[in-house]
Structures are given as C-alpha cells and as structure tokens.
Short mmCIF file of C-alpha atoms in Angstrom, two decimals:
data_model
loop_
_atom_site.label_atom_id
_atom_site.label_comp_id
_atom_site.label_asym_id
_atom_site.label_seq_id
_atom_site.Cartn_x
_atom_site.Cartn_y
_atom_site.Cartn_z
CA MET A 1 -27.60 -13.56 -27.51
CA MET A 2 -28.47 -10.76 -24.97
CA ILE A 3 -28.23 -13.64 -22.33
CA LEU A 4 -24.71 -14.63 -23.45
CA SER A 5 -23.45 -11.15 -23.64
CA ARG A 6 -24.98 -10.55 -20.10
CA ARG A 7 -23.16 -13.52 -18.85
CA LEU A 8 -19.89 -12.55 -20.38
CA PHE A 9 -20.18 -9.06 -18.98
CA LEU A 10 -20.60 -10.39 -15.56
CA ALA A 11 -17.84 -12.87 -15.97
CA THR A 12 -15.58 -10.10 -17.05
CA LEU A 13 -16.54 -8.16 -13.91
CA ALA A 14 -15.96 -10.94 -11.66
CA ALA A 15 -12.28 -11.61 -13.26
CA ALA A 16 -11.56 -8.07 -12.71
CA ALA A 17 -12.36 -7.96 -8.98
CA THR A 18 -10.48 -11.26 -8.40
CA PRO A 19 -7.21 -10.52 -6.57
CA ALA A 20 -4.02 -11.17 -8.85
CA LEU A 21 -1.86 -14.00 -7.75
CA ALA A 22 1.91 -14.60 -7.82
CA ASP A 23 2.01 -15.46 -11.18
CA ASP A 24 0.01 -12.09 -12.23
CA LEU A 25 2.78 -10.18 -11.03
CA PRO A 26 5.76 -10.28 -13.22
CA PRO A 27 9.27 -10.41 -11.58
CA PRO A 28 11.47 -7.55 -11.88
CA ASP A 29 14.37 -7.30 -14.53
CA LEU A 30 17.10 -9.43 -13.01
CA SER A 31 19.47 -9.34 -16.17
CA GLN A 32 21.58 -6.39 -14.95
CA GLU A 33 22.51 -7.93 -11.57
CA PRO A 34 26.15 -8.15 -10.69
CA PHE A 35 25.45 -11.58 -9.23
CA PRO A 36 22.93 -14.20 -10.43
CA VAL A 37 19.51 -14.17 -8.96
CA LYS A 38 17.05 -16.80 -9.55
CA ASN A 39 13.32 -16.53 -9.54
CA ASP A 40 12.58 -19.33 -7.18
CA GLU A 41 9.08 -18.40 -6.15
CA ASN A 42 8.09 -22.18 -7.01
CA LYS A 43 10.13 -23.34 -4.35
CA VAL A 44 8.34 -21.37 -1.71
CA GLU A 45 5.04 -22.71 -0.10
CA TYR A 46 2.23 -21.13 -2.33
CA LYS A 47 0.52 -18.91 0.59
CA PHE A 48 4.03 -17.18 0.86
CA ARG A 49 4.35 -16.25 -2.87
CA ARG A 50 4.06 -12.70 -4.09
CA ARG A 51 0.71 -11.62 -4.88
CA GLN A 52 -1.56 -8.72 -5.26
CA MET A 53 -4.72 -9.00 -2.87
CA ALA A 54 -7.41 -7.18 -0.97
CA TYR A 55 -5.71 -5.70 2.49
CA ASN A 56 -7.65 -3.31 4.70
CA THR A 57 -5.70 -0.90 6.53
CA SER A 58 -5.60 2.86 7.38
CA GLU A 59 -1.99 3.18 6.44
CA ALA A 60 -1.46 5.41 3.20
CA PRO A 61 -0.36 4.17 -0.08
CA GLY A 62 3.25 3.31 -0.11
CA THR A 63 3.56 2.21 3.35
CA ILE A 64 5.30 -1.14 4.29
CA VAL A 65 3.62 -3.24 6.88
CA VAL A 66 5.36 -6.03 8.54
CA ASP A 67 3.36 -8.93 10.22
CA PRO A 68 6.09 -10.82 11.89
CA LYS A 69 3.78 -13.33 13.39
CA ALA A 70 2.19 -14.34 10.12
CA ARG A 71 5.50 -13.74 8.37
CA PHE A 72 4.11 -11.39 5.80
CA LEU A 73 5.23 -8.37 4.38
CA TYR A 74 2.54 -5.68 2.91
CA PHE A 75 3.35 -3.04 0.43
CA VAL A 76 0.30 -0.90 0.76
CA LEU A 77 -1.25 0.09 -2.85
CA GLY A 78 -4.38 1.88 -1.57
CA ASN A 79 -8.16 1.29 -2.48
CA GLY A 80 -7.99 -1.86 -0.27
CA GLU A 81 -5.16 -3.54 -2.20
CA ALA A 82 -1.56 -4.40 -1.28
CA ILE A 83 1.14 -6.57 -2.68
CA ARG A 84 2.03 -9.23 -0.21
CA TYR A 85 5.47 -11.09 0.30
CA GLY A 86 6.24 -13.95 2.24
CA ALA A 87 8.84 -13.29 4.95
CA SER A 88 11.38 -14.98 7.14
CA VAL A 89 11.42 -13.49 10.68
CA GLY A 90 14.69 -13.52 12.95
CA LYS A 91 14.83 -12.99 16.68
CA GLN A 92 14.99 -9.25 16.73
CA GLY A 93 12.29 -9.07 13.97
CA ARG A 94 9.94 -10.76 16.71
CA THR A 95 11.11 -8.51 19.46
CA TRP A 96 10.83 -5.00 17.96
CA SER A 97 7.77 -3.20 16.85
CA GLY A 98 6.45 0.15 16.11
CA SER A 99 7.04 2.64 13.21
CA ALA A 100 9.99 3.90 11.19
CA THR A 101 11.04 5.17 8.02
CA ILE A 102 13.69 3.89 5.44
CA GLY A 103 16.75 5.78 6.21
CA ARG A 104 19.18 3.83 4.16
CA MET A 105 18.83 1.59 1.12
CA GLU A 106 21.71 -0.49 -0.41
CA LYS A 107 22.09 -2.75 -3.33
CA TRP A 108 24.11 -5.84 -2.77
CA PRO A 109 25.13 -4.76 0.86
CA THR A 110 28.10 -5.25 3.22
CA TRP A 111 27.42 -7.29 6.19
CA THR A 112 29.19 -7.00 9.67
CA PRO A 113 28.75 -10.09 12.08
CA THR A 114 27.49 -9.29 15.48
CA PRO A 115 29.37 -10.73 18.48
CA GLU A 116 26.63 -13.49 18.80
CA HIS A 117 27.58 -14.61 14.92
CA ILE A 118 31.16 -14.66 15.90
CA ALA A 119 30.53 -16.53 19.11
CA GLU A 120 28.97 -19.18 17.04
CA PHE A 121 31.21 -19.08 13.97
CA PRO A 122 34.61 -17.60 15.30
CA LYS A 123 36.02 -17.46 11.76
CA LEU A 124 33.72 -14.55 10.67
CA VAL A 125 35.99 -12.27 12.91
CA LYS A 126 37.84 -11.48 9.74
CA TYR A 127 34.74 -9.34 8.48
CA VAL A 128 34.39 -7.27 11.50
CA PRO A 129 36.64 -4.58 10.11
CA GLY A 130 35.03 -3.79 6.93
CA GLY A 131 32.28 -6.08 6.82
CA MET A 132 31.63 -8.88 4.32
CA PRO A 133 31.36 -7.64 0.70
CA GLY A 134 28.16 -7.95 -1.12
CA GLY A 135 27.77 -11.11 -3.08
CA LEU A 136 26.40 -14.74 -3.13
CA ASP A 137 27.85 -15.54 0.30
CA ASN A 138 26.34 -12.53 1.97
CA PRO A 139 23.57 -13.41 4.35
CA MET A 140 21.83 -9.99 3.58
CA GLY A 141 21.09 -11.01 0.25
CA ALA A 142 20.72 -8.70 -3.08
CA ARG A 143 19.25 -5.67 -1.35
CA ALA A 144 18.69 -4.24 2.14
CA LEU A 145 16.43 -1.54 3.72
CA TYR A 146 17.57 -0.08 6.94
CA LEU A 147 14.96 1.37 9.49
CA TYR A 148 15.54 4.51 11.44
CA GLN A 149 13.46 6.58 13.80
CA GLY A 150 14.58 10.08 13.09
CA ASP A 151 18.53 9.86 13.05
CA VAL A 152 18.83 6.84 15.17
CA ASP A 153 19.19 3.45 13.56
CA THR A 154 16.77 0.90 14.74
CA ILE A 155 19.19 -2.07 13.77
CA TYR A 156 16.08 -3.36 12.18
CA ARG A 157 16.65 -4.63 8.47
CA ILE A 158 14.43 -5.84 5.51
CA HIS A 159 16.95 -7.80 3.24
CA GLY A 160 17.15 -10.55 0.75
CA THR A 161 17.99 -14.22 1.00
CA TYR A 162 19.12 -16.93 -1.48
CA ASP A 163 17.49 -19.81 0.69
CA PRO A 164 13.87 -20.14 -0.19
CA SER A 165 13.25 -22.95 2.39
CA MET A 166 13.48 -19.82 5.11
CA ILE A 167 10.56 -18.10 3.82
CA GLY A 168 7.39 -18.58 5.94
CA ARG A 169 9.75 -19.44 8.96
CA LYS A 170 11.13 -18.00 12.12
CA LYS A 171 14.75 -17.93 11.00
CA THR A 172 16.86 -15.48 9.53
CA ALA A 173 20.36 -14.01 9.72
CA GLY A 174 18.73 -10.55 10.16
CA CYS A 175 15.34 -9.22 10.97
CA VAL A 176 13.09 -10.02 8.06
CA SER A 177 14.13 -11.40 4.95
CA LEU A 178 12.49 -11.97 1.42
CA LEU A 179 13.26 -13.86 -1.50
CA ASN A 180 15.94 -12.03 -3.39
CA VAL A 181 13.51 -11.39 -6.25
CA ASP A 182 10.93 -10.17 -3.85
CA ILE A 183 13.33 -7.71 -2.25
CA ILE A 184 14.33 -6.40 -5.62
CA ASP A 185 10.76 -5.94 -6.42
CA LEU A 186 9.92 -4.08 -3.11
CA PHE A 187 13.24 -2.08 -3.45
CA ASN A 188 11.97 -0.92 -6.75
CA ARG A 189 8.61 0.31 -5.25
CA VAL A 190 10.09 2.34 -2.04
CA GLN A 191 12.40 5.30 -1.38
CA MET A 192 14.05 7.02 1.26
CA GLY A 193 11.53 8.05 3.79
CA THR A 194 9.04 5.50 3.10
CA LYS A 195 7.07 4.68 6.34
CA VAL A 196 7.34 1.24 7.72
CA VAL A 197 5.02 -0.22 10.49
CA VAL A 198 6.07 -3.34 12.28
CA LEU A 199 3.14 -4.89 13.97
CA GLU A 200 3.51 -6.67 17.42
CA TYR A 201 4.34 -10.15 17.42
#
C-alpha cells in the first residue's frame, strides 16, 4: 500500500508540472457578444492553439511578447509560464520590432482601409471617411489593441480574425491577428499601458 500511495503521489506531482494544453484553458464567455463568435480552435493546427506552457523570459508578468517569425504571441504569467496564442502576421508585423504599450483598446473596432487596400479593392474607398463599422465583415475582428510609443501611434495592431486558416501563416489584413476567441481572451487579460515587446523577424 505504501508503494502504491507513493506512486500515486509522484503521478500527481507529474500531472501538476505538465503544461496545460489548449483544452485546459476554457474559452472566454462569448454569450454577450453583439455578433456571433465561434470557438473554432479545432480548425487551427494543433501547435497554434491557445495553451499555457513553460516560457523563459526576463519580461515582467502581464507583458505581451510577439514572436512574428514563429507566429506566436505570449502573455507572460510569471514563474516561467505564459499563455501562448497562434497568430497570423502581416507584412507590417514582419518589418517593425521594439517595445510599446497598449494605448487604445477597442471592442468590434472600425477599420479604415489604407491606400494599398483601396488600390487593390477600389470599392473600399467608401469606408475612408468614417471607417468600416465593427461587425462580421470587418477584417479587424472582435477586438483590437493599438500599440503606442509615448503619444505616437506605431500603426501596429493586434486584432482578431474570423478566418482560422490564417493562423500560423504570414497573411493578415493588419499586423498580428489571433482567432476572435483568442483576441477576446487576451483582451480580457490586459489593460491600457500593458507593455508589448515585438521581437525581430
């Protein structure tokens, strides 16, 4: 009996030390969203699903670290742990790096197309005056975090996407996008002034 109890004790310790996987992190409450949000993690390659895991960094708990080359975003928990989200990284997300802070947070943000978007899709010009309202067709998704350096907008965004096929790829309408369910989860964990570190590509 002593041997069995010891084995059970060791098994319990091992289980506690095992990093939690995506299924161990429940999705945020989506019932109050003004537009439908699907929890479509199962449509994303397994390694890009949200999970809590070991992560060594000198950054303080509460910091966001973006690794555009690996297409991961980390929310630092401390004690060698972080929540890792799979991401899609656009061209701007691969050309800018450094430290910033969240200077603006929006739910179902508006989106104003850039001249490059309009050149490719001329019909989008109608959204230039006031921007495209938040909703199912808006490429910014359910949430957006806007990165600032002091009072200067870096034009770097972390936002949502409805298209799970984009996660893990170098393709997005903005800078860094997460599944809508993931950007909602991240949005609920951060606040204005949260530090964001974008690693070099």
